[in-house]
Amino acid sequence: MAKASKQSGATPGLFRKFRKQILIGAALVVGVGLIAGLAWMLYLDRIVTAQFEGRRWTLPAQVYAEPTELYVGQNFSADGMERELRRLGYHRVDDPKDPGSYRRKGARIDFVSRRFAFWDGAQESQHLTVTARGDAIDSLASQGADVPIFRLDPLLIGSIFPMHGEDRVVITPDQVPPMLTAALKVAEDRKFDTHHGVNLAAILRAAWVNLRAGQIEQGGSTLTQQLVKSYFLDNRRTLGRKIEEACMAILLEIHFDKQDLLNAYMNEIYLGQDGRRAIHGFGLASQFYFGKPLSELQLHEVALLVAVVRGPSYYDPRRHPERARARRDLVLKLMVEQQVIDAATAQQAMARPLGTAGAGKAAGGYYPAFLDLVRRTLRRDYREEDLTEAGLKIFSTLNPAVQQRAETVLSQELDRIEKARKKKKPQPLEGVVVVTAPQNGEVIALVGGREASFDGFNRALDAKRSIGSLVKPVIYLAAMESGRFTPASMVEDGPVEVKLANGKTWQPKNYSREFFGPVPLVRALAQSLNLATVRLGLDVGLPAVTKEFKTLGLDHEPPQLPSVLLGALDVSPLEVAQLYNSFANGGFNTPLRAVRAVVDAEGKPLKAFGLEVTPVATPQAVYQVNRMMVQVMERGTGASARANLPSGLVVAGKSGTSSDYRDSWFAGFSGSHLAVVWMGYDDNSPTGLTGSTGSLSVWSKLMGSIGTTSLNAPVPDGMQETWVEFYTGLAAKPGCGDDLVTIAVPLGTQLPVKPGCEAGMGTTLGDRARELWQSIIQR
Amino acid sequence: MTAETLRRPAAMPRLSLAPAVAVWVAALALSACTVPEPYRAPQPSTPVPVPKQPTTQTQPAQPPPVVEEPEPLPAPVVREPTLGPASRALVGQAQAQLASKNFAVAASSIERALRIEPGNPLLWIELGKVRQAEGNYVQAENMGRKAVAMSVNAPRTRSAAWSLIADSYRARGKNAEAQDAAARAGTAR
């Protein structure tokens, strides 16, 4: 104490003594400080103006699903039609006047479509009336006049965003509902129109409110400060940062007008997370949460988005609906207090549910495996930056309904299989589904793993796995094309030994370890007999077989090894789909496509991926093999599918199992869909599943629930269908012969007839007569 | 292919063909039973489908009948495809787009129709014409071949498909092939 007083007594003396120096020093410090401050402000000013003016938002390419076509006869019940509109974010009203609204009265639906710029032309908004009868559209009209066909605006399914994960749909001020601006100001920054970047009163008031409430209820940051934070700064909360933020906010306000800042805010602000994808801006948030454009949002939806601004994770309406709802209602209450809306309107809005579209299902759906295929397709023609920044619009081939069904069935079946197991594996059983429309090669669904929304290893494209017996139809096709075999040809299913080039002997086995003796080809394929198939393949010749793979659409020819005949061939599920698509398409190869067209940010078409077909096998040979693959489903390894398929549906397919049950495959098709399913472990360990006990259930449940149509290709010229016995291959007919199956053979083929069935069986005379008849009607 | 016209061959062969017809009717009478029904999936009531004739199922075994019942001729019914209303509208649209040399857009319109009726050879022919007009002769030919494969028992459609193929050959200077295709278009008519 004494010491201190002594010191304090001494200080005035010192001060007096060095007054001049101290004052000069102080002035210097202040001066330097001022200059440094000024320099810092100038530096900030440079950052603010340069970045704000120079920055265009990078616009990730937007990817659309295939649009739904409406026409008389299209498969839509009234319920189905309403579901479709709701999936696209249309809302029900009493009197539809605005785009995106509809009215339903029984089987009649009136709606106002949204304007949409398709790549081949714009479709203006229209008032349309659809009536359904049963499961089909019965009439389609616009203001009393019949409309033959109408394309609904397609669902936005995602975007190709850059590595840092920022995704957005940029909006212009005219797309912003006025209510959103009002609600945003009320909830976040009431003095936005008048302050100069910071609002001291608001900071103090927020501090007081939060202190009393014990939690963060109000923020003191202006919209401008929030914008600065999101734009220029990281998330650290230090006093220095706050000061920097305030200064930059003031500078921004000096340079730019309020409208620019508000628009920037609305496009910049972070509003949610979807896996690796960060949802930025109200434009994308509206799609992400409600599945419709921002301009169509109603009051309760606008209020919810504003509620989410405060904490996209804390107020996530999907994960914390009650919290989000409370905050939404608070926003509505504040709007009443500030006289933006009246109390009755607010009450009505509060009574509404949150209205968010289900994550991963409707609009929020995220299909990383499919988008990956889209990106790889486009990487051939565009630079990565073009895709992630240039605002391209991409019209894809995805059918969201089939995609959703494929995801659901796959995960259900994988769960079921794993639950039935006694010994649990430490790793999850994985699966892939690829669905195409065989006639045009469009990939309409692609699931890359059981967690379909997980953006990682894309098994559908990158898992090259042994395909086992899926190779067999290719061998049988090569056999049919040689002209030396028919489906009734007999082949010996007995021990086979092949001397390999390395001196070893290859001794393949049947799945059941048995020998079946002489069997007709139709049975050998239906029951997937290995030994009969190996003999057939060796008889046809390895070069002819391996060449066939390349011809059908595999991008490389397999090595000419006997083991290829049993599927020792590593192929991805998408490549299998390409291979089988040639069968499903009657011997025509069509390159599989995930993209129809690309337009630039202004809507100018850049590229169309047109439909191309190339004949790769004779329709006759393919028809014979396809008929045999129908027998796979009727009485072979695919027979258990029947229980899951609609009665009378004709489908063709083939199972595949790799050695030691490492891979379970099923590939097959109807008249309108081709589906390939794979199951296995990522580390290639055995699954214990065959193609029939694993993938087939996914395949059949999927095919049984997507409204697919029967395989109904006409019998090609020069072919006829005939009955043979499944076990003997002898020609027979109903009432004479056992286990008859229908096969296709060239016209005039003389098949050995089952003894006792000769009467009336295909005589030369009869065939001649038929040929004569054919030649007469063709004249 | 919901809307199809179904018609029998217009007239039976005339008297000049009488001897041939006689042989042929007799022969057909013999062979009629060997021609199986068009393929139908078995009913799902039986989990393992074993196609059996329901009529013979309950009857005792019979010796094969000595005299076969004459059945109607295995008449390949002529089935010329037609376009549904939606496809017709789209094809009309495509033809207008083609007239203004807007090939990609015209093709897109036909592709829309093909998604509705993928099995209709008329649409493949239309798409082939668009490819031909834009100078993609190989695809024009391939579309024609797809249409040929699909137009079984539809001679008029098949003829149109062969004409398209002939045009595509001619445009490539393959005159021999073009003549051959044109001949097929002629006989198929």
mmCIF file of C-alpha atoms in Angstrom, chain A residues 413-590:
data_model
loop_
_atom_site.group_PDB
_atom_site.id
_atom_site.type_symbol
_atom_site.label_atom_id
_atom_site.label_comp_id
_atom_site.label_asym_id
_atom_site.label_seq_id
_atom_site.Cartn_x
_atom_site.Cartn_y
_atom_site.Cartn_z
ATOM 1 C CA GLU A 413 -35.180 -57.707 -49.082
ATOM 2 C CA LEU A 414 -31.637 -57.170 -47.811
ATOM 3 C CA ASP A 415 -33.058 -56.628 -44.314
ATOM 4 C CA ARG A 416 -35.190 -59.744 -44.613
ATOM 5 C CA ILE A 417 -32.269 -61.900 -45.750
ATOM 6 C CA GLU A 418 -30.013 -60.629 -42.993
ATOM 7 C CA LYS A 419 -32.667 -61.084 -40.303
ATOM 8 C CA ALA A 420 -33.149 -64.715 -41.341
ATOM 9 C CA ARG A 421 -29.475 -65.420 -40.719
ATOM 10 C CA LYS A 422 -28.264 -67.108 -37.585
ATOM 11 C CA LYS A 423 -24.702 -65.891 -37.844
ATOM 12 C CA LYS A 424 -24.453 -62.167 -38.291
ATOM 13 C CA LYS A 425 -21.770 -60.797 -40.569
ATOM 14 C CA PRO A 426 -19.820 -57.788 -39.377
ATOM 15 C CA GLN A 427 -20.496 -56.000 -42.659
ATOM 16 C CA PRO A 428 -23.784 -55.243 -44.371
ATOM 17 C CA LEU A 429 -24.960 -57.262 -47.337
ATOM 18 C CA GLU A 430 -24.986 -54.877 -50.284
ATOM 19 C CA GLY A 431 -27.106 -54.673 -53.382
ATOM 20 C CA VAL A 432 -27.596 -52.881 -56.685
ATOM 21 C CA VAL A 433 -30.602 -52.381 -58.945
ATOM 22 C CA VAL A 434 -30.503 -51.099 -62.530
ATOM 23 C CA VAL A 435 -33.744 -50.607 -64.466
ATOM 24 C CA THR A 436 -33.916 -49.619 -68.132
ATOM 25 C CA ALA A 437 -36.544 -49.168 -70.808
ATOM 26 C CA PRO A 438 -35.169 -51.705 -73.292
ATOM 27 C CA GLN A 439 -36.536 -50.188 -76.501
ATOM 28 C CA ASN A 440 -34.824 -46.839 -76.069
ATOM 29 C CA GLY A 441 -32.046 -47.742 -73.652
ATOM 30 C CA GLU A 442 -33.034 -45.165 -71.065
ATOM 31 C CA VAL A 443 -31.852 -45.856 -67.527
ATOM 32 C CA ILE A 444 -34.960 -45.181 -65.468
ATOM 33 C CA ALA A 445 -33.678 -46.229 -62.043
ATOM 34 C CA LEU A 446 -30.270 -46.869 -60.553
ATOM 35 C CA VAL A 447 -29.604 -47.871 -56.943
ATOM 36 C CA GLY A 448 -25.946 -48.092 -56.002
ATOM 37 C CA GLY A 449 -26.240 -49.650 -52.546
ATOM 38 C CA ARG A 450 -28.675 -50.397 -49.750
ATOM 39 C CA GLU A 451 -28.277 -46.880 -48.383
ATOM 40 C CA ALA A 452 -29.461 -45.333 -51.616
ATOM 41 C CA SER A 453 -28.929 -41.772 -50.436
ATOM 42 C CA PHE A 454 -25.366 -42.473 -49.376
ATOM 43 C CA ASP A 455 -22.999 -40.766 -51.723
ATOM 44 C CA GLY A 456 -20.025 -43.068 -51.923
ATOM 45 C CA PHE A 457 -18.907 -46.167 -53.764
ATOM 46 C CA ASN A 458 -21.217 -46.484 -56.760
ATOM 47 C CA ARG A 459 -21.520 -50.240 -57.070
ATOM 48 C CA ALA A 460 -23.873 -50.024 -60.048
ATOM 49 C CA LEU A 461 -21.038 -48.566 -62.112
ATOM 50 C CA ASP A 462 -17.848 -49.534 -60.333
ATOM 51 C CA ALA A 463 -18.359 -52.946 -58.733
ATOM 52 C CA LYS A 464 -16.908 -55.314 -61.307
ATOM 53 C CA ARG A 465 -18.041 -58.717 -60.158
ATOM 54 C CA SER A 466 -18.097 -62.236 -61.486
ATOM 55 C CA ILE A 467 -21.421 -62.750 -63.276
ATOM 56 C CA GLY A 468 -21.686 -66.555 -63.177
ATOM 57 C CA SER A 469 -24.516 -68.023 -65.187
ATOM 58 C CA LEU A 470 -25.599 -64.641 -66.514
ATOM 59 C CA VAL A 471 -23.212 -65.453 -69.373
ATOM 60 C CA LYS A 472 -25.277 -68.421 -70.493
ATOM 61 C CA PRO A 473 -27.809 -66.668 -72.754
ATOM 62 C CA VAL A 474 -24.860 -65.212 -74.675
ATOM 63 C CA ILE A 475 -23.506 -68.716 -75.322
ATOM 64 C CA TYR A 476 -26.942 -69.946 -76.397
ATOM 65 C CA LEU A 477 -27.289 -66.966 -78.697
ATOM 66 C CA ALA A 478 -23.959 -67.782 -80.340
ATOM 67 C CA ALA A 479 -25.240 -71.354 -80.729
ATOM 68 C CA MET A 480 -28.499 -70.235 -82.363
ATOM 69 C CA GLU A 481 -26.635 -67.865 -84.663
ATOM 70 C CA SER A 482 -24.372 -70.698 -85.818
ATOM 71 C CA GLY A 483 -27.480 -72.294 -87.317
ATOM 72 C CA ARG A 484 -26.421 -75.706 -86.003
ATOM 73 C CA PHE A 485 -28.676 -75.776 -82.956
ATOM 74 C CA THR A 486 -32.280 -75.221 -81.935
ATOM 75 C CA PRO A 487 -33.685 -75.045 -78.411
ATOM 76 C CA ALA A 488 -34.638 -78.710 -78.848
ATOM 77 C CA SER A 489 -31.096 -79.823 -79.750
ATOM 78 C CA MET A 490 -29.738 -82.394 -77.356
ATOM 79 C CA VAL A 491 -26.480 -81.899 -75.548
ATOM 80 C CA GLU A 492 -24.774 -84.231 -73.084
ATOM 81 C CA ASP A 493 -24.698 -83.050 -69.491
ATOM 82 C CA GLY A 494 -21.849 -85.228 -68.313
ATOM 83 C CA PRO A 495 -18.257 -84.920 -67.050
ATOM 84 C CA VAL A 496 -16.162 -82.382 -68.933
ATOM 85 C CA GLU A 497 -12.402 -82.076 -68.872
ATOM 86 C CA VAL A 498 -10.550 -79.322 -70.652
ATOM 87 C CA LYS A 499 -6.775 -79.212 -70.948
ATOM 88 C CA LEU A 500 -5.721 -75.642 -70.347
ATOM 89 C CA ALA A 501 -2.770 -73.845 -71.897
ATOM 90 C CA ASN A 502 -0.897 -73.941 -68.576
ATOM 91 C CA GLY A 503 -1.037 -77.740 -68.550
ATOM 92 C CA LYS A 504 -3.704 -77.969 -65.877
ATOM 93 C CA THR A 505 -7.041 -79.681 -66.401
ATOM 94 C CA TRP A 506 -10.269 -77.791 -65.904
ATOM 95 C CA GLN A 507 -13.129 -79.898 -64.524
ATOM 96 C CA PRO A 508 -16.279 -77.848 -64.110
ATOM 97 C CA LYS A 509 -19.153 -79.137 -61.976
ATOM 98 C CA ASN A 510 -22.871 -78.715 -61.941
ATOM 99 C CA TYR A 511 -24.371 -76.676 -59.148
ATOM 100 C CA SER A 512 -25.998 -79.849 -57.802
ATOM 101 C CA ARG A 513 -22.842 -81.940 -58.460
ATOM 102 C CA GLU A 514 -25.011 -84.327 -60.522
ATOM 103 C CA PHE A 515 -24.947 -85.312 -64.176
ATOM 104 C CA PHE A 516 -28.192 -85.090 -66.085
ATOM 105 C CA GLY A 517 -27.265 -86.988 -69.248
ATOM 106 C CA PRO A 518 -28.627 -85.883 -72.613
ATOM 107 C CA VAL A 519 -30.782 -82.773 -72.207
ATOM 108 C CA PRO A 520 -32.412 -80.373 -74.659
ATOM 109 C CA LEU A 521 -30.910 -76.890 -74.714
ATOM 110 C CA VAL A 522 -34.132 -75.336 -73.440
ATOM 111 C CA ARG A 523 -33.827 -77.338 -70.240
ATOM 112 C CA ALA A 524 -30.067 -76.818 -69.954
ATOM 113 C CA LEU A 525 -30.606 -73.066 -69.949
ATOM 114 C CA ALA A 526 -33.755 -73.071 -67.796
ATOM 115 C CA GLN A 527 -32.123 -75.166 -65.107
ATOM 116 C CA SER A 528 -28.738 -73.534 -65.639
ATOM 117 C CA LEU A 529 -26.843 -76.785 -66.207
ATOM 118 C CA ASN A 530 -23.130 -76.006 -66.268
ATOM 119 C CA LEU A 531 -21.765 -79.092 -67.974
ATOM 120 C CA ALA A 532 -24.239 -79.076 -70.845
ATOM 121 C CA THR A 533 -23.506 -75.378 -71.339
ATOM 122 C CA VAL A 534 -19.740 -75.843 -71.322
ATOM 123 C CA ARG A 535 -20.059 -78.567 -73.953
ATOM 124 C CA LEU A 536 -22.292 -76.360 -76.037
ATOM 125 C CA GLY A 537 -19.882 -73.449 -75.724
ATOM 126 C CA LEU A 538 -16.900 -75.565 -76.713
ATOM 127 C CA ASP A 539 -18.858 -76.988 -79.638
ATOM 128 C CA VAL A 540 -19.847 -73.500 -80.833
ATOM 129 C CA GLY A 541 -16.263 -72.415 -80.259
ATOM 130 C CA LEU A 542 -14.789 -70.013 -77.723
ATOM 131 C CA PRO A 543 -13.955 -67.303 -80.290
ATOM 132 C CA ALA A 544 -17.571 -67.163 -81.467
ATOM 133 C CA VAL A 545 -18.780 -66.945 -77.854
ATOM 134 C CA THR A 546 -16.369 -64.282 -76.651
ATOM 135 C CA LYS A 547 -16.989 -62.240 -79.774
ATOM 136 C CA GLU A 548 -20.707 -62.340 -79.027
ATOM 137 C CA PHE A 549 -20.168 -60.454 -75.742
ATOM 138 C CA LYS A 550 -18.516 -57.595 -77.571
ATOM 139 C CA THR A 551 -21.177 -57.597 -80.275
ATOM 140 C CA LEU A 552 -23.979 -57.387 -77.719
ATOM 141 C CA GLY A 553 -22.491 -54.301 -76.104
ATOM 142 C CA LEU A 554 -19.795 -55.237 -73.607
ATOM 143 C CA ASP A 555 -17.010 -52.716 -74.098
ATOM 144 C CA HIS A 556 -14.252 -55.330 -74.201
ATOM 145 C CA GLU A 557 -14.037 -58.869 -75.504
ATOM 146 C CA PRO A 558 -13.432 -61.384 -72.700
ATOM 147 C CA PRO A 559 -10.346 -63.607 -72.887
ATOM 148 C CA GLN A 560 -10.907 -66.847 -74.798
ATOM 149 C CA LEU A 561 -10.797 -69.059 -71.728
ATOM 150 C CA PRO A 562 -13.110 -72.006 -71.052
ATOM 151 C CA SER A 563 -13.909 -70.594 -67.604
ATOM 152 C CA VAL A 564 -15.649 -67.670 -69.329
ATOM 153 C CA LEU A 565 -18.336 -70.206 -70.281
ATOM 154 C CA LEU A 566 -19.260 -70.388 -66.599
ATOM 155 C CA GLY A 567 -19.096 -66.676 -66.021
ATOM 156 C CA ALA A 568 -15.586 -66.082 -64.779
ATOM 157 C CA LEU A 569 -15.951 -62.586 -66.097
ATOM 158 C CA ASP A 570 -15.953 -59.412 -64.029
ATOM 159 C CA VAL A 571 -18.665 -57.023 -65.148
ATOM 160 C CA SER A 572 -20.497 -54.133 -63.473
ATOM 161 C CA PRO A 573 -24.293 -54.248 -63.040
ATOM 162 C CA LEU A 574 -24.686 -51.415 -65.555
ATOM 163 C CA GLU A 575 -22.675 -53.381 -68.127
ATOM 164 C CA VAL A 576 -24.869 -56.415 -67.494
ATOM 165 C CA ALA A 577 -27.870 -54.201 -68.193
ATOM 166 C CA GLN A 578 -26.278 -53.120 -71.483
ATOM 167 C CA LEU A 579 -25.670 -56.764 -72.427
ATOM 168 C CA TYR A 580 -29.185 -57.928 -71.586
ATOM 169 C CA ASN A 581 -30.725 -54.859 -73.151
ATOM 170 C CA SER A 582 -29.780 -56.273 -76.544
ATOM 171 C CA PHE A 583 -31.843 -59.387 -75.788
ATOM 172 C CA ALA A 584 -34.756 -57.365 -74.449
ATOM 173 C CA ASN A 585 -34.604 -55.168 -77.546
ATOM 174 C CA GLY A 586 -34.880 -58.102 -79.961
ATOM 175 C CA GLY A 587 -31.266 -58.126 -81.112
ATOM 176 C CA PHE A 588 -30.768 -54.381 -81.388
ATOM 177 C CA ASN A 589 -28.124 -52.648 -79.326
ATOM 178 C CA THR A 590 -29.018 -49.263 -77.893
#
